[in-house]
Amino acid sequence: MPINVLMPALSPTMTEGKIARWLKAEGDTVKSGQVLCEIETDKATMEVEAVDEGTLAKILVPGGTEGVKVNQPIAIIAAEGEDAKAVAASGGAAAPAPKAAAAPAPVVAPQPAASGGGSGAAASGTEKPAHAGDRVFASPLAKRMAEQAGLDLGKIKGSGPGGRIVKHDVEAAISGGGAKKSAAPAAASASAPAPAAVSSSAIAGIGPHKLVPLSTMRKVIARRLTESKQQVPHFYLTVDCEIDKLLAGRAALNAKSPEKGPGAFKLSVNDFIIKAVAVALRQVPNANASYSDDGMLLWDNVDISVAVAIPGGLITPIVKDADKKGLVDISNAMKDLAARAKDGKLKPEEFQGGTFSISNLGMFGIKDFAAVINPPQGCILAVGAGEQRPVVKNGALAIATVMSCTLSVDHRVVDGAVGAEFLSAFKKIVEDPLAMLL
């Protein structure tokens, strides 16, 4: 029987994506393992392989189409011995249990499934059922939409990965008029106003302009950062670090590098910062934490997400087990991750997860700034430029190279004292780089 190719979920929280392009045309023979198409998610463009053999009878969703829902049929494969033209003409009566196209199996670091961020995954790397006991698994956006509409999530069937309730399911429930809560909860939810919609037509009168359509990545960035600022209680701690010893140590180490060959390296200030953060998290493990409704998650691994600017947005590739890596290993890992991030070639497990984030704008001359927390992580460190400033040493004015760092903290999981303890440990390590070796 004809086989429907479904839009795959390329990450635990993906609800929709864009068909970037088809690599097979209608009428082509398809074998298991061959690449059918490329799908653009919020973070990368990934190849999708076929799991069935036959003939690609009909492409239901053309290349370039955005907003394609997970599990939506995107093509039909005629099984061996079937007339592909007849299958295409009939629209393809799909088999009772159609298979989705195969996707790379993401090995995702454990994340709280019901946390406030858009990157939370089940502890095993696969989604839990939508209903487990009294707990309902749904995306943060679906929860908020259901609350505002007065819907009972327990009465909604999820269509997301693993049966998780997503935006489309809530919209369907709203249009169907079902799954309503009792009057009292509905009245309470009415007091929470929905975020105001921003229409380009409402602001178009300001003058000549060009409307640039939102990419999938930009839409997800807008949604997740809005959710973070609305749902995560941020507070901020800033510390100034003198980095003259760090700069001298960096220069000395770089001077020892071979000019060419596999052993050559060039350490950056950011490499030292990643290592210092990792060592400080080992010293203050309570800062290496995430919030969930079930409790605080204290992570065993120190996996550092590092913000990297790419065309159309940013991505946070992960230096895993950064506390166990040397500076050269961290430097090589970051160069490789950043290069592949800009080419859209990162694997899901290389940018999903992470236990702590770093955003460094020092190379742009930014003195200091406060970053938005990347849920479900509990902290993100914003790093400014190192610049010469007057300082007081032994009661006298002196000049030192100073770098300002601001820690954005989720107050639900990390208190002020813990945040201050972490920054104190970080400052000591940065100002005495030999402490990284201890």
Coordinates of C-alpha atoms in Angstrom, one line a residue:
M1 CA 0.0 0.0 0.0
P2 CA 1.1 3.6 -0.5
I3 CA 3.2 5.0 2.3
N4 CA 2.9 8.5 3.7
V5 CA 6.2 10.3 4.5
L6 CA 5.6 12.4 7.5
M7 CA 7.3 15.6 8.7
P8 CA 9.7 14.3 11.3
A9 CA 10.5 15.8 14.7
L10 CA 14.2 16.5 14.5
S11 CA 14.3 17.7 18.1
P12 CA 12.3 16.9 21.2
T13 CA 10.6 20.3 21.1
M14 CA 10.2 20.8 17.4
T15 CA 6.5 21.4 16.4
E16 CA 7.0 22.7 12.9
G17 CA 9.7 23.2 10.3
K18 CA 10.5 24.3 6.8
I19 CA 11.1 22.0 3.8
A20 CA 14.3 23.6 2.5
R21 CA 14.5 21.5 -0.7
W22 CA 13.8 18.1 -2.1
L23 CA 16.7 15.9 -3.2
K24 CA 14.4 13.4 -4.9
A25 CA 11.9 14.2 -7.6
E26 CA 8.5 12.6 -8.3
G27 CA 9.0 9.4 -10.1
D28 CA 12.5 8.7 -8.6
T29 CA 13.2 5.3 -7.1
V30 CA 13.7 5.6 -3.3
K31 CA 15.8 3.2 -1.2
S32 CA 16.0 3.0 2.5
G33 CA 18.7 5.3 3.8
Q34 CA 18.7 7.6 0.8
V35 CA 18.3 11.4 1.6
L36 CA 14.8 12.5 0.6
C37 CA 14.9 16.2 1.5
E38 CA 16.5 18.9 3.7
I39 CA 14.5 20.3 6.5
E40 CA 15.3 23.6 8.2
T41 CA 14.6 23.8 11.9
D42 CA 15.1 26.8 14.2
K43 CA 18.8 25.9 14.6
A44 CA 20.0 24.0 11.5
T45 CA 19.3 22.5 8.2
M46 CA 19.3 18.7 8.4
E47 CA 19.0 15.8 5.9
V48 CA 16.1 13.4 6.2
E49 CA 16.5 9.8 5.1
A50 CA 13.8 7.4 3.8
V51 CA 13.0 4.4 5.8
D52 CA 10.9 2.7 3.1
E53 CA 11.6 1.6 -0.4
G54 CA 9.6 2.3 -3.5
T55 CA 8.9 5.2 -5.9
L56 CA 8.4 8.8 -4.8
A57 CA 4.9 9.1 -6.2
K58 CA 3.9 12.6 -5.1
I59 CA 5.4 15.5 -3.2
L60 CA 2.7 17.0 -1.1
V61 CA 4.7 19.9 0.4
P62 CA 7.0 21.6 -2.1
G63 CA 10.4 22.9 -1.2
G64 CA 10.5 26.3 0.4
T65 CA 7.3 25.7 2.4
E66 CA 7.5 27.1 6.0
G67 CA 5.4 26.1 9.0
V68 CA 5.0 22.5 8.2
K69 CA 3.6 20.7 11.3
V70 CA 5.3 17.7 12.7
N71 CA 3.6 14.4 11.6
Q72 CA 2.0 16.2 8.6
P73 CA 2.3 14.1 5.4
I74 CA 4.8 15.7 3.1
A75 CA 5.1 13.1 0.4
I76 CA 3.8 9.7 -0.8
I77 CA 5.9 6.7 -1.7
A78 CA 4.4 4.0 -3.9
A79 CA 5.5 0.6 -2.6
E80 CA 7.3 -1.9 -4.9
G81 CA 4.9 -3.2 -7.5
E82 CA 2.5 -0.3 -7.3
D83 CA 1.7 2.1 -10.1
A84 CA 3.3 5.4 -8.9
K85 CA 1.1 7.5 -11.3
A86 CA -2.1 5.9 -10.1
V87 CA -1.0 6.4 -6.5
A88 CA -0.2 10.1 -7.2
A89 CA -3.5 10.6 -9.0
S90 CA -5.5 9.0 -6.1
G91 CA -3.8 11.1 -3.5
G92 CA -2.3 7.9 -2.0
A93 CA -4.5 5.9 0.4
A94 CA -1.9 5.6 3.0
A95 CA -1.2 2.4 4.9
P96 CA -2.9 2.1 8.4
A97 CA 0.4 2.9 10.2
P98 CA 2.4 5.1 8.0
K99 CA 6.1 5.6 8.8
A100 CA 7.8 8.9 9.1
A101 CA 11.0 9.7 7.3
A102 CA 14.0 8.8 9.4
A103 CA 15.7 11.5 11.2
P104 CA 19.0 11.6 13.0
A105 CA 18.4 10.3 16.5
P106 CA 19.3 13.2 18.8
V107 CA 21.2 12.3 21.9
V108 CA 20.0 15.1 24.1
A109 CA 21.2 16.0 27.5
P110 CA 18.5 15.4 30.1
Q111 CA 16.2 18.4 30.6
P112 CA 13.0 18.9 32.6
A113 CA 10.2 18.0 30.2
A114 CA 7.8 20.6 31.7
S115 CA 10.2 23.4 32.3
G116 CA 9.7 27.0 31.1
G117 CA 12.1 26.8 28.1
G118 CA 11.7 25.6 24.6
S119 CA 14.6 23.2 24.8
G120 CA 13.6 21.0 27.6
A121 CA 13.5 17.3 26.8
A122 CA 12.7 14.1 28.7
A123 CA 15.5 12.7 30.8
S124 CA 16.1 9.8 28.4
G125 CA 16.3 12.1 25.3
T126 CA 12.8 11.0 24.2
E127 CA 9.5 12.6 25.1
K128 CA 7.3 11.2 27.8
P129 CA 3.6 10.5 27.1
A130 CA 1.4 13.6 27.2
H131 CA -0.4 12.2 30.2
A132 CA 1.5 10.4 33.0
G133 CA -0.5 10.1 36.2
D134 CA -1.7 13.5 37.2
R135 CA 1.0 15.2 35.1
V136 CA 0.3 16.5 31.6
F137 CA 3.2 17.1 29.2
A138 CA 2.8 20.1 27.0
S139 CA 5.0 22.9 25.5
P140 CA 5.1 26.1 27.4
L141 CA 3.2 27.9 24.6
A142 CA 0.5 25.3 24.6
K143 CA 0.1 25.6 28.4
R144 CA -0.2 29.4 28.2
M145 CA -2.7 29.2 25.3
A146 CA -4.8 26.6 27.1
E147 CA -4.8 28.7 30.3
Q148 CA -5.8 31.8 28.5
A149 CA -8.6 29.9 26.7
G150 CA -9.8 28.2 29.8
L151 CA -9.1 24.7 28.4
D152 CA -8.3 21.6 30.4
L153 CA -5.0 20.1 29.1
G154 CA -6.0 16.8 30.5
K155 CA -8.7 16.5 27.9
I156 CA -6.6 17.4 24.9
K157 CA -4.8 14.7 22.8
G158 CA -1.3 15.6 21.9
S159 CA 0.2 15.3 18.4
G160 CA 3.7 16.3 19.2
P161 CA 6.7 14.0 19.7
G162 CA 5.7 11.3 22.1
G163 CA 2.2 12.6 22.3
R164 CA 3.2 15.9 23.8
I165 CA 0.6 18.7 23.5
V166 CA 1.7 21.5 21.2
K167 CA 0.2 24.7 19.9
H168 CA -1.7 23.1 17.0
D169 CA -3.5 20.8 19.5
V170 CA -4.7 23.7 21.6
E171 CA -5.8 25.6 18.5
A172 CA -7.8 22.6 17.4
A173 CA -9.4 22.3 20.8
I174 CA -10.3 26.0 20.8
S175 CA -11.9 25.8 17.4
G176 CA -13.8 22.7 18.4
G177 CA -15.1 24.3 21.6
G178 CA -14.2 21.3 23.7
A179 CA -11.9 20.6 26.7
K180 CA -13.2 23.5 28.7
K181 CA -12.3 23.9 32.3
S182 CA -14.8 24.6 35.0
A183 CA -16.1 28.2 35.2
A184 CA -14.0 29.2 38.2
P185 CA -10.6 28.4 36.7
A186 CA -11.6 29.9 33.4
A187 CA -12.5 33.1 35.0
A188 CA -9.2 33.2 36.8
S189 CA -7.3 32.6 33.6
A190 CA -9.1 35.5 31.9
S191 CA -7.2 37.9 34.2
A192 CA -3.9 37.0 32.5
P193 CA -3.8 39.1 29.3
A194 CA -2.3 37.6 26.2
P195 CA 0.8 39.1 24.7
A196 CA -0.1 42.0 22.4
A197 CA 0.2 41.1 18.7
V198 CA 2.5 43.3 16.6
S199 CA 1.3 43.8 13.1
S200 CA 3.5 45.2 10.4
S201 CA 0.6 47.1 8.9
A202 CA 0.1 48.9 12.3
I203 CA 3.6 50.4 12.1
A204 CA 4.1 50.6 8.4
G205 CA 3.2 54.3 8.3
I206 CA 6.5 55.3 9.9
G207 CA 8.2 55.6 6.5
P208 CA 9.8 53.7 3.6
H209 CA 10.9 50.2 4.7
K210 CA 11.5 46.7 3.6
L211 CA 9.6 43.8 5.2
V212 CA 11.9 40.9 5.8
P213 CA 10.0 37.6 6.4
L214 CA 10.8 35.9 9.7
S215 CA 12.9 32.8 9.4
T216 CA 12.1 29.7 11.4
M217 CA 15.0 30.5 13.6
R218 CA 14.0 34.1 14.2
K219 CA 10.4 33.0 15.1
V220 CA 11.7 30.6 17.7
I221 CA 14.2 33.1 19.1
A222 CA 11.3 35.6 19.5
R223 CA 9.0 33.1 21.1
R224 CA 11.6 31.5 23.5
L225 CA 13.1 34.8 24.7
T226 CA 9.7 36.3 25.3
E227 CA 8.7 33.3 27.3
S228 CA 12.0 33.5 29.2
K229 CA 11.6 37.1 30.2
Q230 CA 7.9 36.6 31.1
Q231 CA 8.2 33.3 33.0
V232 CA 11.7 33.3 34.5
P233 CA 12.4 35.7 37.4
H234 CA 15.7 37.2 36.3
F235 CA 18.1 39.0 38.6
Y236 CA 21.7 40.1 37.8
L237 CA 25.1 40.1 39.4
T238 CA 28.1 41.9 38.0
V239 CA 31.8 41.5 38.8
D240 CA 35.0 43.2 37.4
C241 CA 37.9 40.9 36.7
E242 CA 41.5 42.0 36.1
I243 CA 42.8 39.9 33.2
D244 CA 46.4 41.0 32.7
K245 CA 47.8 37.7 34.0
L246 CA 45.4 35.8 31.8
L247 CA 46.5 37.8 28.7
A248 CA 50.1 37.2 29.6
G249 CA 49.5 33.5 30.1
R250 CA 47.6 33.3 26.8
A251 CA 50.5 35.0 24.9
A252 CA 53.0 32.6 26.5
L253 CA 51.0 29.5 25.6
N254 CA 50.3 30.7 22.1
A255 CA 54.1 31.3 21.6
K256 CA 54.7 27.6 22.3
S257 CA 52.3 26.5 19.5
P258 CA 53.9 25.0 16.3
E259 CA 53.3 27.3 13.4
K260 CA 51.6 24.6 11.3
G261 CA 50.5 21.0 11.6
P262 CA 48.0 19.0 13.7
G263 CA 49.5 20.3 16.9
A264 CA 49.1 24.0 16.1
F265 CA 46.7 26.0 18.2
K266 CA 45.7 29.6 19.0
L267 CA 44.0 30.2 22.3
S268 CA 41.4 32.9 22.6
V269 CA 40.3 34.8 25.7
N270 CA 37.0 33.1 25.3
D271 CA 38.7 29.7 25.7
F272 CA 40.0 30.7 29.1
I273 CA 36.5 32.0 30.1
I274 CA 34.9 28.7 29.2
K275 CA 37.4 26.8 31.2
A276 CA 37.1 29.2 34.2
V277 CA 33.3 28.9 34.2
A278 CA 33.6 25.1 34.1
V279 CA 36.0 25.0 37.0
A280 CA 34.0 27.5 39.0
L281 CA 30.8 25.4 38.5
R282 CA 32.7 22.4 39.9
Q283 CA 33.5 24.5 42.9
V284 CA 30.0 25.8 43.2
P285 CA 27.8 23.0 41.9
N286 CA 24.5 24.6 43.0
A287 CA 24.9 27.1 40.2
N288 CA 25.0 24.3 37.7
A289 CA 21.2 23.8 38.0
S290 CA 17.9 24.0 36.3
Y291 CA 14.3 24.5 37.5
S292 CA 11.4 22.1 37.0
D293 CA 8.0 21.8 38.6
D294 CA 9.2 18.5 40.1
G295 CA 12.2 20.0 41.8
M296 CA 15.7 21.5 41.2
L297 CA 17.9 19.6 38.8
L298 CA 21.6 19.7 39.8
W299 CA 23.6 18.5 36.8
D300 CA 26.4 16.0 37.1
N301 CA 28.1 17.1 33.9
V302 CA 29.4 20.6 33.2
D303 CA 28.3 21.2 29.6
I304 CA 28.8 24.9 28.6
S305 CA 26.6 26.4 25.9
V306 CA 28.4 29.2 24.0
A307 CA 26.4 31.8 22.0
V308 CA 27.6 32.0 18.4
A309 CA 26.2 34.5 15.9
I310 CA 25.1 33.0 12.6
P311 CA 23.2 34.4 9.6
G312 CA 19.7 35.1 10.7
G313 CA 20.2 34.7 14.5
L314 CA 22.3 32.8 17.0
I315 CA 22.9 29.3 18.2
T316 CA 24.5 27.9 21.3
P317 CA 26.8 24.9 20.5
I318 CA 27.9 23.0 23.6
V319 CA 31.4 22.3 24.9
K320 CA 30.6 19.1 26.8
D321 CA 32.5 18.2 29.9
A322 CA 34.4 21.4 29.7
D323 CA 35.8 21.0 33.2
K324 CA 37.6 17.9 32.1
K325 CA 39.1 19.4 28.9
G326 CA 42.3 21.3 28.6
L327 CA 42.5 24.8 27.0
V328 CA 43.7 23.4 23.6
D329 CA 40.9 20.9 23.5
I330 CA 38.3 23.6 24.4
S331 CA 39.8 25.9 21.7
N332 CA 39.7 23.2 19.0
A333 CA 36.2 22.2 19.9
M334 CA 34.9 25.7 19.8
K335 CA 36.5 26.4 16.4
D336 CA 34.9 23.3 15.0
L337 CA 31.5 23.9 16.5
A338 CA 31.4 27.6 15.5
A339 CA 32.4 26.8 11.9
R340 CA 29.8 24.1 11.5
A341 CA 27.2 26.2 13.3
K342 CA 27.6 29.0 10.6
D343 CA 27.2 26.3 7.9
G344 CA 24.1 24.9 9.6
K345 CA 25.8 21.5 10.0
L346 CA 25.5 20.9 13.7
K347 CA 23.9 17.8 15.0
P348 CA 21.0 18.2 17.4
E349 CA 23.0 16.8 20.3
E350 CA 25.6 19.5 19.7
F351 CA 23.3 22.4 20.4
Q352 CA 20.5 21.0 22.5
G353 CA 21.0 20.7 26.2
G354 CA 23.8 22.3 28.0
T355 CA 23.8 23.2 31.7
F356 CA 25.1 26.8 31.7
S357 CA 25.5 29.5 28.9
I358 CA 28.1 32.1 28.0
S359 CA 27.5 35.1 25.8
N360 CA 30.7 37.0 24.9
L361 CA 30.4 40.4 23.1
G362 CA 33.8 41.6 24.2
M363 CA 35.1 41.3 20.6
F364 CA 32.6 44.0 19.6
G365 CA 33.9 46.4 22.2
I366 CA 30.8 46.0 24.4
K367 CA 31.8 47.0 28.0
D368 CA 29.0 45.2 29.8
F369 CA 25.5 43.9 29.2
A370 CA 22.8 41.5 30.7
A371 CA 21.9 38.4 28.7
V372 CA 18.5 36.7 28.7
I373 CA 18.5 33.2 30.3
N374 CA 18.3 30.2 28.0
P375 CA 15.7 28.0 29.6
P376 CA 15.8 25.5 31.2
Q377 CA 19.3 26.5 32.3
G378 CA 19.5 28.5 35.5
C379 CA 22.3 31.0 34.5
I380 CA 24.0 32.7 31.6
L381 CA 27.2 34.8 31.9
A382 CA 27.5 37.9 29.8
V383 CA 31.1 38.8 29.1
G384 CA 32.2 42.3 28.1
A385 CA 35.4 43.6 26.6
G386 CA 38.7 43.8 28.4
E387 CA 39.8 47.4 28.6
Q388 CA 42.4 49.4 30.5
R389 CA 40.8 51.1 33.5
P390 CA 42.1 52.9 36.6
V391 CA 42.1 50.7 39.7
V392 CA 43.3 51.2 43.3
K393 CA 46.1 48.9 44.4
N394 CA 47.7 49.2 47.8
G395 CA 46.1 52.6 48.3
A396 CA 47.4 54.0 45.0
L397 CA 46.0 54.4 41.5
A398 CA 47.2 52.0 38.9
I399 CA 46.1 50.8 35.4
A400 CA 44.8 47.3 34.8
T401 CA 43.0 45.5 32.0
V402 CA 39.5 44.9 33.4
M403 CA 36.7 42.8 32.1
S404 CA 33.1 43.2 33.3
C405 CA 31.0 40.0 33.6
T406 CA 27.3 40.0 34.4
L407 CA 25.5 36.8 35.6
S408 CA 21.8 36.5 34.7
V409 CA 20.2 34.2 37.3
D410 CA 16.9 32.3 37.5
H411 CA 15.8 33.1 41.1
R412 CA 13.6 30.0 41.2
V413 CA 16.7 27.8 41.3
V414 CA 19.7 29.9 42.1
D415 CA 19.7 32.4 45.0
G416 CA 21.7 35.6 45.3
A417 CA 24.3 34.0 47.7
V418 CA 24.9 31.1 45.3
G419 CA 25.2 33.4 42.3
A420 CA 27.7 35.6 44.3
E421 CA 29.7 32.6 45.4
F422 CA 30.0 31.4 41.8
L423 CA 31.1 34.8 40.5
S424 CA 33.6 35.0 43.3
A425 CA 35.1 31.7 42.3
F426 CA 35.1 32.7 38.7
K427 CA 36.9 36.0 39.4
K428 CA 39.6 34.2 41.4
I429 CA 40.2 31.7 38.6
V430 CA 40.3 34.4 35.9
E431 CA 42.7 36.6 37.9
D432 CA 44.9 33.7 38.7
P433 CA 44.8 31.5 35.6
L434 CA 47.1 28.8 37.1
A435 CA 44.1 28.0 39.3
M436 CA 42.6 26.3 36.2
L437 CA 45.2 23.6 36.6
L438 CA 44.2 22.7 40.1

